[in-house]
Amino acid sequence: MRKIASVAAVFAIVLLVGCGNSTNNNANVTPTATTTPGNANNEGTANTPNNTTDAVTSASVVDNEEAFKKAISADGTWIAATLKDLTFTEDLVLDGQFTNKDEPARKIALYTQDADHNITNSYKLTAPKLTIKSKNARIQGGTFIGDVYVEADGFSLVNATVEGNVYFADAKYQSTFDTSDQGKVTGVTEVKK
């Protein structure tokens, strides 16, 4: 546990040093261990069902299954990042609408990176099924083992692999699916109602 805390502290320090440039690109940030609102590199807002701003949130960096489930819930954070491989026997749901840079966004970060944004470690997330209900959600930097069911627009894989199938609840969701940035699916990608 002390080792994980040390690693998280190092990531936080690296981010704080890198935050001096106000034109920093927030799209590929190193997840930090802080959940303090207003962190410049991974700030986002949670939206209530009527689409009004509810709260400012930041990344949730986790090292256990329960914390990860909370991070991907509707009450979680816009970035859910892990510091190790995680395995679930139950289905997972990425739910809730969050924003980053005033755009809908949600990210499952299965990696860590250095100050130069080079991936230093990639992780595996295993579950029978992952349902995507958040708009513009992405899995980035690692591998999901299981089937993904997409019920929202804009799902993408960024430098990530799904070892399984990707099913879409509607053809309109499939039409916005993106694997152009090193995304890979080992199974089928099809509409399945």
XYZ file of C-alpha atoms in Angstrom:
193
model
C 0.000 0.000 0.000
C 2.872 2.351 0.802
C 4.363 1.663 -2.657
C 1.091 2.603 -4.371
C 0.852 5.807 -2.351
C 4.431 6.671 -3.333
C 3.718 6.065 -7.020
C 0.563 8.188 -6.827
C 2.499 10.990 -5.102
C 5.125 10.953 -7.844
C 2.385 11.235 -10.499
C 0.833 14.169 -8.653
C 4.187 15.976 -8.437
C 4.874 15.384 -12.136
C 1.483 16.854 -12.965
C 1.943 19.871 -10.745
C 5.281 20.639 -12.380
C 3.703 20.255 -15.816
C 0.714 22.476 -14.979
C 2.650 25.698 -15.348
C 1.756 25.971 -19.027
C -1.849 27.146 -19.328
C -2.035 25.849 -22.918
C -1.487 22.274 -21.763
C -3.397 19.698 -23.827
C -5.792 18.044 -21.411
C -6.814 15.154 -23.660
C -3.966 12.805 -22.715
C -3.162 13.632 -19.113
C -1.512 11.436 -16.557
C -4.182 10.407 -14.087
C -3.447 11.740 -10.622
C -4.291 10.407 -7.219
C -6.031 13.595 -6.226
C -9.766 14.076 -6.314
C -9.511 17.738 -5.439
C -11.888 19.771 -7.610
C -10.269 22.210 -9.989
C -7.126 20.270 -10.902
C -6.056 22.030 -14.114
C -5.066 18.913 -16.006
C -8.068 16.698 -15.525
C -10.915 18.981 -14.683
C -14.393 18.181 -15.851
C -17.944 18.712 -14.746
C -20.656 16.280 -13.843
C -24.048 16.987 -15.330
C -27.414 16.374 -13.789
C -30.153 14.779 -15.930
C -31.448 18.221 -16.948
C -27.922 18.989 -18.281
C -26.977 21.674 -15.776
C -23.568 21.704 -14.184
C -23.628 19.823 -10.912
C -20.005 19.675 -9.760
C -16.420 19.888 -10.888
C -14.655 16.539 -10.835
C -11.207 15.177 -11.553
C -9.606 11.835 -12.226
C -10.065 8.912 -9.906
C -6.941 6.750 -9.723
C -7.723 3.381 -8.185
C -5.994 0.169 -7.240
C -8.977 -2.021 -6.323
C -12.234 -3.237 -7.801
C -14.661 -1.433 -5.475
C -13.031 1.963 -6.045
C -13.068 1.365 -9.818
C -16.795 0.527 -9.794
C -17.477 3.772 -7.950
C -15.283 5.766 -10.362
C -17.212 4.528 -13.443
C -20.639 5.056 -11.878
C -22.896 8.048 -12.526
C -21.528 9.494 -9.266
C -17.913 8.875 -10.316
C -15.385 10.970 -12.185
C -14.849 11.743 -15.861
C -11.579 9.774 -15.849
C -11.393 6.396 -14.117
C -7.789 5.207 -14.070
C -6.229 2.082 -12.634
C -2.760 1.382 -11.263
C -2.959 -2.375 -11.843
C -4.875 -5.131 -13.638
C -8.442 -5.460 -12.359
C -10.727 -8.504 -12.660
C -14.491 -8.614 -12.113
C -16.882 -11.540 -12.132
C -19.903 -9.233 -12.521
C -20.868 -6.912 -15.387
C -19.699 -3.285 -15.329
C -21.528 -0.120 -16.428
C -19.872 3.183 -17.388
C -22.675 5.596 -16.625
C -23.267 9.315 -16.168
C -22.655 12.369 -18.307
C -19.499 14.376 -17.685
C -17.687 17.095 -19.619
C -14.097 17.990 -20.353
C -13.277 21.242 -22.164
C -17.019 21.937 -22.377
C -17.622 18.724 -24.369
C -19.202 15.452 -23.217
C -16.368 13.086 -22.265
C -15.633 9.960 -20.241
C -12.413 7.933 -20.137
C -11.307 4.605 -18.729
C -7.523 4.976 -18.510
C -5.787 1.605 -18.377
C -2.268 3.029 -18.273
C 0.228 5.287 -16.549
C 2.520 7.706 -18.343
C 5.583 9.854 -17.772
C 5.917 13.634 -17.950
C 6.389 13.425 -21.728
C 3.085 11.513 -22.139
C 4.831 8.236 -22.978
C 2.896 5.219 -21.668
C 4.984 3.553 -18.957
C 2.573 0.744 -17.987
C -0.562 -0.706 -19.574
C -3.168 -2.659 -17.638
C -5.922 -5.200 -18.260
C -9.508 -4.786 -17.170
C -11.461 -8.054 -17.216
C -15.240 -8.429 -16.874
C -17.899 -10.514 -18.615
C -19.553 -7.359 -19.974
C -18.945 -3.588 -19.981
C -21.921 -1.412 -20.924
C -21.107 2.106 -22.162
C -23.880 4.594 -21.349
C -21.756 7.780 -21.285
C -21.470 9.909 -24.424
C -17.995 10.225 -25.997
C -16.545 7.541 -23.759
C -13.229 5.930 -24.535
C -11.016 3.145 -23.321
C -7.408 4.223 -23.548
C -3.969 2.698 -23.194
C -4.650 -0.908 -22.215
C -6.833 -3.966 -22.789
C -10.426 -4.745 -21.892
C -11.103 -8.492 -21.798
C -14.798 -9.197 -22.291
C -17.652 -7.902 -24.437
C -18.548 -4.212 -24.709
C -22.169 -3.089 -25.190
C -22.489 0.498 -26.440
C -25.622 2.533 -25.688
C -24.252 6.028 -26.431
C -22.688 8.063 -29.232
C -18.970 8.558 -29.707
C -17.396 5.454 -28.146
C -13.719 5.030 -29.081
C -10.662 2.922 -28.443
C -7.436 4.920 -28.182
C -4.262 2.837 -28.170
C -6.421 0.127 -26.612
C -7.694 -3.363 -27.389
C -10.983 -5.096 -26.685
C -10.352 -8.831 -26.454
C -13.937 -9.700 -27.207
C -16.839 -8.240 -29.162
C -18.260 -4.731 -29.380
C -22.044 -4.667 -29.712
C -24.104 -1.547 -30.406
C -27.703 -1.046 -29.230
C -28.390 0.962 -32.409
C -26.720 1.557 -35.791
C -26.342 5.265 -34.924
C -23.978 4.325 -32.074
C -21.963 2.091 -34.373
C -21.640 4.926 -36.914
C -19.807 7.054 -34.313
C -17.467 4.255 -33.116
C -13.781 5.127 -33.628
C -10.697 2.892 -33.574
C -8.544 5.122 -35.800
C -6.005 5.915 -33.048
C -4.506 2.428 -32.550
C -7.785 0.867 -31.405
C -8.376 -2.845 -31.953
C -11.253 -5.300 -31.466
C -10.429 -9.021 -31.678
C -14.065 -10.103 -32.119
C -17.027 -8.713 -34.033
C -18.358 -5.161 -34.087
C -22.059 -5.257 -34.857
C -25.504 -4.031 -33.914
C -27.167 -6.358 -31.415
C -30.493 -5.384 -29.894
